[in-house]
Tab-separated table of N, CA, C and O in Angstrom:
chain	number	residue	atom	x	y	z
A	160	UNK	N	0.841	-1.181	0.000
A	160	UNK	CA	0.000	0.000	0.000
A	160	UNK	C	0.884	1.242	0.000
A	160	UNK	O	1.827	1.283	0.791
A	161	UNK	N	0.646	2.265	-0.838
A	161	UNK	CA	1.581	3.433	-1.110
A	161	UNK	C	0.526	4.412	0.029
A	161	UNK	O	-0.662	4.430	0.351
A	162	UNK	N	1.948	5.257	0.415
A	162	UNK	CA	1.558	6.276	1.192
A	162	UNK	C	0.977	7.542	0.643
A	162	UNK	O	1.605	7.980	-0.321
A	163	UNK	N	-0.115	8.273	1.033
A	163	UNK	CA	-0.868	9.033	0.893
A	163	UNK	C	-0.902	10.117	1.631
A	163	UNK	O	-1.393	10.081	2.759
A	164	UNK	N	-0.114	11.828	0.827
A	164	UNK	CA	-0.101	12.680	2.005
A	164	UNK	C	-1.203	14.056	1.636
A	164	UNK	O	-1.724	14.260	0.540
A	165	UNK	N	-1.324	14.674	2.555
A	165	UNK	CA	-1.604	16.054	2.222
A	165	UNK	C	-1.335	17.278	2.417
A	165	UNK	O	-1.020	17.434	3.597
A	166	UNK	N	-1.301	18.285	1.798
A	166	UNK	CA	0.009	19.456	2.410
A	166	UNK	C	-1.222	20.916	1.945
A	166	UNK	O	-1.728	21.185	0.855
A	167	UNK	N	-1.324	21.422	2.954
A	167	UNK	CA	-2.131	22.530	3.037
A	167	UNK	C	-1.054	23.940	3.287
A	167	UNK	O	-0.039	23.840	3.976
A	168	UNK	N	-1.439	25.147	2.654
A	168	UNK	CA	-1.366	26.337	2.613
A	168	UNK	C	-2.238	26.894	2.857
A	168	UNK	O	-3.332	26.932	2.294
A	169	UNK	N	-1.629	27.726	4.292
A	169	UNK	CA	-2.677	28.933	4.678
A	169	UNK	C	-1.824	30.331	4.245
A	169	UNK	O	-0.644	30.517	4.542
A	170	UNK	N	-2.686	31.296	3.464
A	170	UNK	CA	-2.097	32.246	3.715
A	170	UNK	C	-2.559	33.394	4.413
A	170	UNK	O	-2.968	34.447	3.925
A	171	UNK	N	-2.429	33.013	5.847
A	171	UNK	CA	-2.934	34.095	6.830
A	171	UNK	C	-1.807	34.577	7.484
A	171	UNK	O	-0.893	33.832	7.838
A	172	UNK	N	-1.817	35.875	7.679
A	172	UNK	CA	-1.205	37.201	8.014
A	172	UNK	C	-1.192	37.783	9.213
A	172	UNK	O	-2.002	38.662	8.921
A	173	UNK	N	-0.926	38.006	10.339
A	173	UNK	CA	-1.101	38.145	12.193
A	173	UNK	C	-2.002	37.900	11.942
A	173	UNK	O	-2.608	38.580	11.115
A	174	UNK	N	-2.663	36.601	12.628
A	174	UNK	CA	-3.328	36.140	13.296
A	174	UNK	C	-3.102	34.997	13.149
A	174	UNK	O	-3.071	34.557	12.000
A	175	UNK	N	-2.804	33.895	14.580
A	175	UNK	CA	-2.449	32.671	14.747
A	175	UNK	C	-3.537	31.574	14.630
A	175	UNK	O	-4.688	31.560	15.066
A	176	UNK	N	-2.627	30.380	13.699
A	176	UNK	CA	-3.260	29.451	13.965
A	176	UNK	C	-4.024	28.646	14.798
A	176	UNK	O	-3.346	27.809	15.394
A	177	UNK	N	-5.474	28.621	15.086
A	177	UNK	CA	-5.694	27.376	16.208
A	177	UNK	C	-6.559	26.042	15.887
A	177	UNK	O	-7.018	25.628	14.822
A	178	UNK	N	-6.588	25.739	16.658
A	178	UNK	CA	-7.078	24.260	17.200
A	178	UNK	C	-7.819	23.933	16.208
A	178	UNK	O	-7.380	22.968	15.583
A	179	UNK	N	-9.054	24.498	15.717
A	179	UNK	CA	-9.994	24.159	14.500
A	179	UNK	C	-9.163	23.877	13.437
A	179	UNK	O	-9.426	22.879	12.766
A	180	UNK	N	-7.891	24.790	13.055
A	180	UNK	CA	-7.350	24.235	11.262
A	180	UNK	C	-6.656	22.953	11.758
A	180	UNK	O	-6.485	22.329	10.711
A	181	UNK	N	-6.039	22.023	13.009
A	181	UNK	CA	-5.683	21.205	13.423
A	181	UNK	C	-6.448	20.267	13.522
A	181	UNK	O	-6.058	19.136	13.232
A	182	UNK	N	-7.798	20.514	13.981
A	182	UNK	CA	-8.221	19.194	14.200
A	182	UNK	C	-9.102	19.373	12.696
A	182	UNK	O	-9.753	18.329	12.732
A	183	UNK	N	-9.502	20.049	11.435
A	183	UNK	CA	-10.144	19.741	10.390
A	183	UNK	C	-8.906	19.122	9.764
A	183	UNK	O	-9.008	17.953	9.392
A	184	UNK	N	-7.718	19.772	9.595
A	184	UNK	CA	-6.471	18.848	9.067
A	184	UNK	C	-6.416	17.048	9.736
A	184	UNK	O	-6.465	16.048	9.021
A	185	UNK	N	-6.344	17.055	10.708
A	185	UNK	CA	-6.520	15.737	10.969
A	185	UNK	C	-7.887	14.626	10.699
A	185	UNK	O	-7.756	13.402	10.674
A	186	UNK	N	-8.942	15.220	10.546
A	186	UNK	CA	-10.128	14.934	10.410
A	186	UNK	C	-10.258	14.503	8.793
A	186	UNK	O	-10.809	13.476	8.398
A	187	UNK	N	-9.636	15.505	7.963
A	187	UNK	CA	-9.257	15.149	6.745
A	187	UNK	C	-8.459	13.887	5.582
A	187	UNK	O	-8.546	13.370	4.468
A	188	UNK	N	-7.343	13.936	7.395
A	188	UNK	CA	-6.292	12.302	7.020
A	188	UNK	C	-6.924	11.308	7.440
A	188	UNK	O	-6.489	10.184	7.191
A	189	UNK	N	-8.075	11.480	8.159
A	189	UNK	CA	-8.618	10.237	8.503
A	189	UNK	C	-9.870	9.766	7.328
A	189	UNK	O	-10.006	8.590	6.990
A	190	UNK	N	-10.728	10.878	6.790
A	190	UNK	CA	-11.785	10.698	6.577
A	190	UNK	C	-10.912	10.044	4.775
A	190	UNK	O	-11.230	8.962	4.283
A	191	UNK	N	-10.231	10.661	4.351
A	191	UNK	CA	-9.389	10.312	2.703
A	191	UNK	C	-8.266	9.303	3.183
A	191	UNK	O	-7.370	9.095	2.365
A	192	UNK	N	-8.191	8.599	4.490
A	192	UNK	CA	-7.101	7.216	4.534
A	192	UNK	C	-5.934	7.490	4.209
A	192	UNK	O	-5.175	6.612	3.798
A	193	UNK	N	-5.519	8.932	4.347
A	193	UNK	CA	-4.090	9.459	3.708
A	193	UNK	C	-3.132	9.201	5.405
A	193	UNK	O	-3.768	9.317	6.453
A	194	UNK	N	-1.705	8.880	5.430
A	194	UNK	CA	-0.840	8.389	5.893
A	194	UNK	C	-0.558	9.572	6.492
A	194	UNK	O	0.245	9.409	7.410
A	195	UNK	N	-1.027	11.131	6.284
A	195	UNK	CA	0.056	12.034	7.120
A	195	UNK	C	-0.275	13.180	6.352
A	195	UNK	O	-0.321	13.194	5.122
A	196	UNK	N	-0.574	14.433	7.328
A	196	UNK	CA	-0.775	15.593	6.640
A	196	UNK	C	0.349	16.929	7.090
A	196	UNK	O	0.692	17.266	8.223
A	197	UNK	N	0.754	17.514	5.757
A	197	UNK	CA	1.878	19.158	6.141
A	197	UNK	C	0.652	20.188	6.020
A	197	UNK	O	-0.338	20.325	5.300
A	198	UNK	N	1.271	20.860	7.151
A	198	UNK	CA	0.413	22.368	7.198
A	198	UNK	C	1.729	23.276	6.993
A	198	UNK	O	2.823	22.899	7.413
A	199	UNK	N	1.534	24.572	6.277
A	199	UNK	CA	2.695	24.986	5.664
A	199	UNK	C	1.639	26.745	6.098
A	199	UNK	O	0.639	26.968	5.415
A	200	UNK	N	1.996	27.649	7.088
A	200	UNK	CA	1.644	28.460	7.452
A	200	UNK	C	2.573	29.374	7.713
A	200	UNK	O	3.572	28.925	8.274
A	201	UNK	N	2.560	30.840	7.421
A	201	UNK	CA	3.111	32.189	7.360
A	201	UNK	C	3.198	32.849	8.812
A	201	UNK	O	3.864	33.858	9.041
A	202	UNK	N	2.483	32.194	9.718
A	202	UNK	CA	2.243	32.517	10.992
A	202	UNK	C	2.348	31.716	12.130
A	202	UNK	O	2.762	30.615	11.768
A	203	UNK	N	2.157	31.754	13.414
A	203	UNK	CA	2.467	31.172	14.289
A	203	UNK	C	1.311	30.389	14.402
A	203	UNK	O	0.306	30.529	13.705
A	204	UNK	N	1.545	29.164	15.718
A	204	UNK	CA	0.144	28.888	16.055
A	204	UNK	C	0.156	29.445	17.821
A	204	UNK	O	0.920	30.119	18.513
A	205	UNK	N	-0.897	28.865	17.989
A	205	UNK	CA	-1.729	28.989	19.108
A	205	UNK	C	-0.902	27.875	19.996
A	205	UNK	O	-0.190	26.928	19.659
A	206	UNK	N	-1.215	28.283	20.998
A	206	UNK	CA	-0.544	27.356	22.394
A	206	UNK	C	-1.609	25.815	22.325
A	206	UNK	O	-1.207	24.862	22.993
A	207	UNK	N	-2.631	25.685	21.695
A	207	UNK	CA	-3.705	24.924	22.263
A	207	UNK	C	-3.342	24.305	20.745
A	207	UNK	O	-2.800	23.204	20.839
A	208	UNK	N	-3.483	24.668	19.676
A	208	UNK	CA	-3.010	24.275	18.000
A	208	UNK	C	-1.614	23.453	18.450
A	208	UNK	O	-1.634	22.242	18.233
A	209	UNK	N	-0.681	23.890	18.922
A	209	UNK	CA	0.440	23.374	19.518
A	209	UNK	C	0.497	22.124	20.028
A	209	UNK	O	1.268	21.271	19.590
A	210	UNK	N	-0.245	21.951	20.904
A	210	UNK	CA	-0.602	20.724	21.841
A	210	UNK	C	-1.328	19.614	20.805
A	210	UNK	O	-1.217	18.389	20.756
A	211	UNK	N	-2.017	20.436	20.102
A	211	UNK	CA	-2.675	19.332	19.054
A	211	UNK	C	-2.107	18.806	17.988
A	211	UNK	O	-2.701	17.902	17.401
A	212	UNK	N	-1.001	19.207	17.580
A	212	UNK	CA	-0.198	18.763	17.044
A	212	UNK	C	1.329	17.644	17.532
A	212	UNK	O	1.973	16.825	16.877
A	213	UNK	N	1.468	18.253	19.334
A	213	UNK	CA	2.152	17.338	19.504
A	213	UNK	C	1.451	16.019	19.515
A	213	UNK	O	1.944	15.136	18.813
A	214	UNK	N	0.248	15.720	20.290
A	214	UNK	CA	-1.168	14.947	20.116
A	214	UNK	C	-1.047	14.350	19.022
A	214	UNK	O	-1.161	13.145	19.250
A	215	UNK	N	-0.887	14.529	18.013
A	215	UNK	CA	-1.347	13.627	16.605
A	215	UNK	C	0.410	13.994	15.752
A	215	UNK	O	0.619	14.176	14.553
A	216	UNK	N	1.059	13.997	16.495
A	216	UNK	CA	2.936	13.930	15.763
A	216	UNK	C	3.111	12.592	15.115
A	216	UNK	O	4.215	12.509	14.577
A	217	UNK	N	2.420	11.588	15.001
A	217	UNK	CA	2.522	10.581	14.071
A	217	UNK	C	1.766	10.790	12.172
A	217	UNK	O	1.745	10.006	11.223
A	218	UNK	N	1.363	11.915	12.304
A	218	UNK	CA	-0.288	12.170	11.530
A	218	UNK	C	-0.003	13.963	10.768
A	218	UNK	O	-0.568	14.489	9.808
A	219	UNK	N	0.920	14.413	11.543
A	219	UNK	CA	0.259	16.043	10.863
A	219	UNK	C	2.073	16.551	11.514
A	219	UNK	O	2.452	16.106	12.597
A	220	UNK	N	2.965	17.467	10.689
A	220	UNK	CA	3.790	18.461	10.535
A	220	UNK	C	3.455	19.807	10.310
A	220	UNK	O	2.761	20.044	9.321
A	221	UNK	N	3.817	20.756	11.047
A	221	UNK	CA	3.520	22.099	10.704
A	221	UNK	C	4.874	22.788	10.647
A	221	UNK	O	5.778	22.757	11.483
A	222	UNK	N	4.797	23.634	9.078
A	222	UNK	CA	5.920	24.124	8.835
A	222	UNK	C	5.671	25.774	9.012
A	222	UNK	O	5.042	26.232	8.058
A	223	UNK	N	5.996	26.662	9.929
A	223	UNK	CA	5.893	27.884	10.316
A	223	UNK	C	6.262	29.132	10.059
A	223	UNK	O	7.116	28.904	9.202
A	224	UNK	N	6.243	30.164	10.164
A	224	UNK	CA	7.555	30.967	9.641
A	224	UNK	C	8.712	31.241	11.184
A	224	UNK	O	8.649	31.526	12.380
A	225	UNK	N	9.305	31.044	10.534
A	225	UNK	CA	10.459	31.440	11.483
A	225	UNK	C	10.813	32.783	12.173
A	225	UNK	O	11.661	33.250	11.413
A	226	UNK	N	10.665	33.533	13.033
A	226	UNK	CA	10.626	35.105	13.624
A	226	UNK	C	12.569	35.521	13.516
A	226	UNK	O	12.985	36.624	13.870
């Protein structure tokens, strides 16, 4: 069985990521059987987005901008 990913772009501008684009991203790898999803965002996340990602670190990468 070949692996199946998905890689999302937000392009949002101050204002941080939370918990909702995390758990619809994960909700997404489950509902399409895909192996692992990238979130690729211009901004930070949220302390609570954070946690949900360490939470599902087998399942979802978030690539950030760097300050």
């Amino acid at each position: 069985l070949q692996d199946r990913e998905i890689l999302q772009f937000r392009n949002w501008h101050n204002v941080e990521v939370g918990e909702v684009v995390i758990n619809n991203l994960y909700s997404a790898i489950g509902e399409e059987k895909l192996s692992y999803g990238i979130l690729v965002v211009p901004t930070t996340l949220t302390k609570g987005a954070k946690n949900l990602v360490a939470k599902y670190k087998n399942k979802i990468s978030i690539v950030e901008r760097q300050n």
